[in-house]
Amino acid sequence: MQSFWLEERWLAEAVFVCSDGNAPACPRPLLQVLSMTSSPRRKDRLQQTDTMSNSTERGAEMEDFFKTVCEVRNLIEKISSQTEDMEKRHCSILSSSDSGKGSKDELELINNETRHNANLVRTKLKLMQKNCPSEDNRTNNSVIYRIQRNQHSHLTRWFSEVMKSYHKIQISFREKCKAQIQRQLEIVDKVTTDDELEDMLQRDNLAIFITNIHSDAQLSSRALSEIERRHQNIISLEYSIKELHEIITDTAMLLEIQVKWLPQK
């Protein structure tokens, strides 16, 4: 009875500390409670030793788990911050008529760092899911299972929301770049359908893209420069958007698995 009460108390404290997605600053006090679940009144000394050993192992596992939770939380917070920074840079680039290579390089750097962090989170979430107690061990490790499941579920949903926001910003930037190209073409009465413009934008060779436009319309050097910059922005976004889609798909699969974890009524 004492062991059960202490484990339930440990669960309550862990959920209270971690319910907002934040891992405890120092998980050791919680882990020490787990080591108290072995009663000194047990008659069988061998069984007592085994119980204490199992408690120590579980304590070490949970310490590693909370460390991973902290790492994932910090990475998601960083991605969220990078997303806000990227949105501001998009606005600056779109409103500037002379955004040069420096702005493009800075944007690509943030994109690369964000994708790197997102891939780290995806890998860690998959590992957390893999290490969660199996179906057969749920009864014996019900407290551990509930803590790990709740934390993994919260982090996965949070990560999914942040990545959807990041993806939305990237798509919005692409559409705005395309709209600016469309406006430059309309100025010289170069009418293109959306499909025709998309076909031209998909060409990685910028020279061919510019030549096809310039041969049919008398564009000023400023207009050509504007089109060139926006085309470069779009090309650099293509790989990022594709990889983001893969990450979001993987995260959706993790969320589907979590639904299967829910107790069946």
Coordinates of C-alpha atoms in Angstrom, one line a residue:
M1 CA 0.0 0.0 0.0
Q2 CA 2.8 2.4 0.9
S3 CA 4.6 1.7 -2.4
F4 CA 1.4 2.3 -4.4
W5 CA 0.7 5.6 -2.6
L6 CA 4.2 6.9 -3.1
E7 CA 4.1 6.0 -6.8
E8 CA 0.8 7.8 -7.2
R9 CA 2.1 10.8 -5.4
W10 CA 5.2 10.8 -7.7
L11 CA 2.9 10.7 -10.7
A12 CA 0.9 13.6 -9.4
E13 CA 4.0 15.7 -8.7
A14 CA 5.4 14.9 -12.1
V15 CA 2.2 15.8 -14.0
F16 CA 1.9 19.0 -12.0
V17 CA 5.4 20.1 -12.8
C18 CA 5.3 19.0 -16.5
S19 CA 1.7 19.6 -17.6
D20 CA 2.7 22.7 -19.5
G21 CA 5.3 20.8 -21.5
N22 CA 8.2 21.9 -19.3
A23 CA 10.4 19.3 -17.8
P24 CA 11.3 19.8 -14.1
A25 CA 14.4 21.9 -13.5
C26 CA 15.7 19.1 -11.3
P27 CA 14.0 15.7 -11.6
R28 CA 16.0 14.1 -8.9
P29 CA 13.6 14.8 -6.1
L30 CA 10.9 13.0 -8.1
L31 CA 13.2 10.1 -8.9
Q32 CA 14.2 9.7 -5.2
V33 CA 10.5 9.1 -4.4
L34 CA 10.6 6.1 -6.7
S35 CA 13.5 4.6 -4.8
M36 CA 11.5 4.8 -1.5
T37 CA 8.9 2.3 -2.9
S38 CA 10.9 -0.7 -1.5
S39 CA 9.7 -1.3 2.1
P40 CA 12.4 -2.2 4.6
R41 CA 10.0 -4.5 6.4
R42 CA 10.1 -7.1 3.6
K43 CA 11.1 -10.5 5.0
D44 CA 12.7 -11.8 1.9
R45 CA 16.0 -9.9 1.6
L46 CA 16.7 -11.2 -1.9
Q47 CA 13.3 -9.8 -3.1
Q48 CA 14.1 -6.5 -1.3
T49 CA 17.4 -6.3 -3.2
D50 CA 15.7 -7.0 -6.5
T51 CA 13.0 -4.4 -5.8
M52 CA 15.5 -1.7 -4.9
S53 CA 17.6 -2.6 -8.0
N54 CA 14.5 -2.3 -10.2
S55 CA 13.6 1.0 -8.6
T56 CA 17.1 2.4 -9.2
E57 CA 16.9 1.3 -12.8
R58 CA 13.5 2.9 -13.3
G59 CA 14.8 6.1 -11.6
A60 CA 17.8 6.2 -14.0
E61 CA 15.4 5.7 -16.9
M62 CA 13.2 8.5 -15.8
E63 CA 16.1 10.8 -15.3
D64 CA 17.2 10.2 -18.9
F65 CA 13.6 10.7 -20.0
F66 CA 13.3 14.1 -18.3
K67 CA 16.6 15.1 -19.8
T68 CA 15.3 14.3 -23.3
V69 CA 12.1 16.2 -22.5
C70 CA 14.2 19.3 -21.6
E71 CA 16.2 19.0 -24.8
V72 CA 13.0 18.7 -27.0
R73 CA 11.3 21.5 -25.2
N74 CA 14.3 23.8 -25.8
L75 CA 14.5 22.9 -29.4
I76 CA 10.8 23.5 -30.0
E77 CA 11.1 26.9 -28.3
K78 CA 14.0 27.8 -30.5
I79 CA 12.1 26.8 -33.7
S80 CA 9.2 28.9 -32.6
S81 CA 11.5 31.9 -32.1
Q82 CA 13.2 31.3 -35.5
T83 CA 9.8 31.2 -37.1
E84 CA 8.9 34.6 -35.8
D85 CA 12.3 35.9 -36.9
M86 CA 11.8 34.5 -40.3
E87 CA 8.4 36.1 -40.7
K88 CA 9.9 39.5 -40.0
R89 CA 12.7 38.9 -42.5
H90 CA 10.1 37.9 -45.1
C91 CA 8.3 41.2 -44.6
S92 CA 11.5 43.2 -44.8
I93 CA 12.6 41.4 -48.1
L94 CA 9.2 41.9 -49.7
S95 CA 9.0 45.6 -48.9
S96 CA 12.6 46.3 -50.0
S97 CA 13.5 47.0 -53.6
D98 CA 17.2 46.4 -53.1
S99 CA 17.4 43.3 -50.9
G100 CA 20.6 41.8 -52.0
K101 CA 22.6 38.6 -51.6
G102 CA 23.2 39.4 -47.9
S103 CA 19.5 39.2 -47.1
K104 CA 19.1 36.0 -49.1
D105 CA 22.1 34.3 -47.4
E106 CA 20.8 35.3 -43.9
L107 CA 17.3 33.9 -44.8
E108 CA 18.8 30.6 -46.0
L109 CA 20.9 30.4 -42.8
I110 CA 17.8 30.7 -40.6
N111 CA 16.0 28.2 -42.8
N112 CA 18.8 25.6 -42.6
E113 CA 19.1 26.0 -38.8
T114 CA 15.4 25.7 -38.3
R115 CA 15.2 22.5 -40.5
H116 CA 18.1 21.1 -38.6
N117 CA 16.4 21.7 -35.2
A118 CA 13.1 20.3 -36.6
N119 CA 14.9 17.1 -37.7
L120 CA 16.5 16.8 -34.2
V121 CA 13.1 17.1 -32.6
R122 CA 11.5 14.5 -35.0
T123 CA 14.3 12.0 -34.2
K124 CA 14.0 12.5 -30.4
L125 CA 10.3 12.2 -30.4
K126 CA 10.5 8.9 -32.4
L127 CA 13.1 7.6 -29.9
M128 CA 10.9 8.6 -27.0
Q129 CA 8.0 6.7 -28.6
K130 CA 10.2 3.7 -29.1
N131 CA 11.4 3.7 -25.5
C132 CA 7.9 4.0 -24.0
P133 CA 6.9 0.9 -22.0
S134 CA 5.4 -1.7 -24.3
E135 CA 1.8 -3.0 -24.1
D136 CA 2.9 -6.0 -22.0
N137 CA 4.7 -3.8 -19.4
R138 CA 2.0 -1.2 -18.9
T139 CA 0.6 -2.9 -15.8
N140 CA 3.9 -3.1 -14.0
N141 CA 5.0 0.3 -15.1
S142 CA 1.7 2.2 -15.1
V143 CA 3.1 5.3 -13.4
I144 CA 6.1 5.5 -15.7
Y145 CA 4.0 4.8 -18.8
R146 CA 1.5 7.5 -18.0
I147 CA 4.2 10.1 -17.4
Q148 CA 6.0 9.2 -20.6
R149 CA 2.9 9.0 -22.7
N150 CA 1.6 12.4 -21.5
Q151 CA 4.9 14.2 -22.0
H152 CA 5.4 12.6 -25.4
S153 CA 1.8 13.5 -26.4
H154 CA 2.2 17.1 -25.3
L155 CA 5.5 17.6 -27.0
T156 CA 4.4 16.1 -30.2
R157 CA 1.3 18.2 -30.4
W158 CA 3.2 21.3 -29.6
F159 CA 5.9 20.5 -32.2
S160 CA 3.1 19.8 -34.8
E161 CA 1.6 23.3 -34.2
V162 CA 4.9 25.1 -34.4
M163 CA 5.9 23.3 -37.6
K164 CA 2.5 24.0 -39.2
S165 CA 3.0 27.6 -38.4
Y166 CA 6.5 27.5 -39.9
H167 CA 5.2 25.8 -43.1
K168 CA 2.4 28.3 -43.4
I169 CA 4.8 31.2 -43.3
Q170 CA 7.0 29.6 -46.0
I171 CA 4.0 29.0 -48.3
S172 CA 2.8 32.6 -47.7
F173 CA 6.2 34.0 -48.6
R174 CA 6.3 32.0 -51.8
E175 CA 2.8 33.2 -52.9
K176 CA 3.8 36.8 -52.2
C177 CA 7.0 36.5 -54.2
K178 CA 5.0 35.0 -57.1
A179 CA 2.4 37.9 -56.8
Q180 CA 5.2 40.5 -57.1
I181 CA 6.5 38.8 -60.3
Q182 CA 2.9 38.7 -61.6
R183 CA 2.6 42.5 -61.0
Q184 CA 5.9 43.3 -62.8
L185 CA 4.7 41.3 -65.8
E186 CA 1.3 43.0 -65.8
I187 CA 3.0 46.4 -65.9
V188 CA 4.3 45.6 -69.4
D189 CA 1.1 43.8 -70.5
K190 CA 2.7 40.4 -70.2
V191 CA -0.3 38.3 -69.3
T192 CA 0.4 34.9 -67.9
T193 CA -2.0 32.4 -66.3
D194 CA -1.2 31.0 -62.9
D195 CA -0.2 27.6 -64.5
E196 CA 2.1 29.3 -67.0
L197 CA 3.8 31.3 -64.3
E198 CA 4.2 28.2 -62.1
D199 CA 5.7 26.3 -65.0
M200 CA 8.3 29.1 -65.4
L201 CA 9.0 29.3 -61.7
Q202 CA 9.7 25.6 -61.5
R203 CA 12.7 26.0 -63.8
D204 CA 15.9 26.2 -61.8
N205 CA 17.8 27.8 -64.7
L206 CA 17.2 31.5 -64.0
A207 CA 18.7 32.6 -67.4
I208 CA 16.1 30.6 -69.3
F209 CA 13.4 32.0 -67.0
I210 CA 14.4 35.6 -67.6
T211 CA 15.0 35.1 -71.3
N212 CA 11.5 33.7 -71.8
I213 CA 10.0 36.7 -70.2
H214 CA 12.2 39.3 -71.7
S215 CA 11.7 38.1 -75.3
D216 CA 8.0 38.8 -75.1
A217 CA 8.0 42.0 -73.1
Q218 CA 10.1 45.1 -72.9
L219 CA 11.0 45.0 -69.2
S220 CA 13.1 47.7 -67.5
S221 CA 16.3 46.7 -65.8
R222 CA 14.6 47.4 -62.5
A223 CA 11.7 45.1 -63.3
L224 CA 14.1 42.3 -64.4
S225 CA 16.0 42.7 -61.2
E226 CA 12.9 42.5 -59.1
I227 CA 11.7 39.3 -61.0
E228 CA 15.2 37.8 -60.6
R229 CA 15.3 38.4 -56.8
R230 CA 11.8 36.9 -56.3
H231 CA 12.6 33.9 -58.5
Q232 CA 15.7 33.2 -56.4
N233 CA 13.6 33.5 -53.3
I234 CA 11.1 30.9 -54.6
I235 CA 13.8 28.5 -55.8
S236 CA 15.5 28.5 -52.4
L237 CA 12.1 27.8 -50.7
E238 CA 11.3 24.7 -52.8
Y239 CA 13.5 22.3 -50.9
S240 CA 12.6 23.7 -47.5
I241 CA 8.9 23.4 -48.2
K242 CA 9.3 19.8 -49.4
E243 CA 11.3 18.8 -46.3
L244 CA 8.8 20.6 -44.0
H245 CA 6.0 18.6 -45.6
E246 CA 7.8 15.3 -44.8
I247 CA 8.4 16.4 -41.1
I248 CA 4.7 17.4 -40.7
T249 CA 3.6 14.0 -42.2
D250 CA 5.9 12.1 -39.8
T251 CA 4.5 14.1 -36.9
A252 CA 1.0 13.4 -37.9
M253 CA 1.9 9.7 -37.9
L254 CA 3.2 10.0 -34.3
L255 CA -0.1 11.6 -33.3
E256 CA -2.0 8.7 -34.9
I257 CA 0.0 6.3 -32.8
Q258 CA -0.8 8.3 -29.7
V259 CA -4.5 7.8 -30.3
K260 CA -3.9 4.0 -30.2
W261 CA -2.3 4.5 -26.8
L262 CA -5.5 5.8 -25.3
P263 CA -7.3 3.3 -23.1
Q264 CA -10.1 1.5 -24.9
K265 CA -13.6 1.9 -23.4

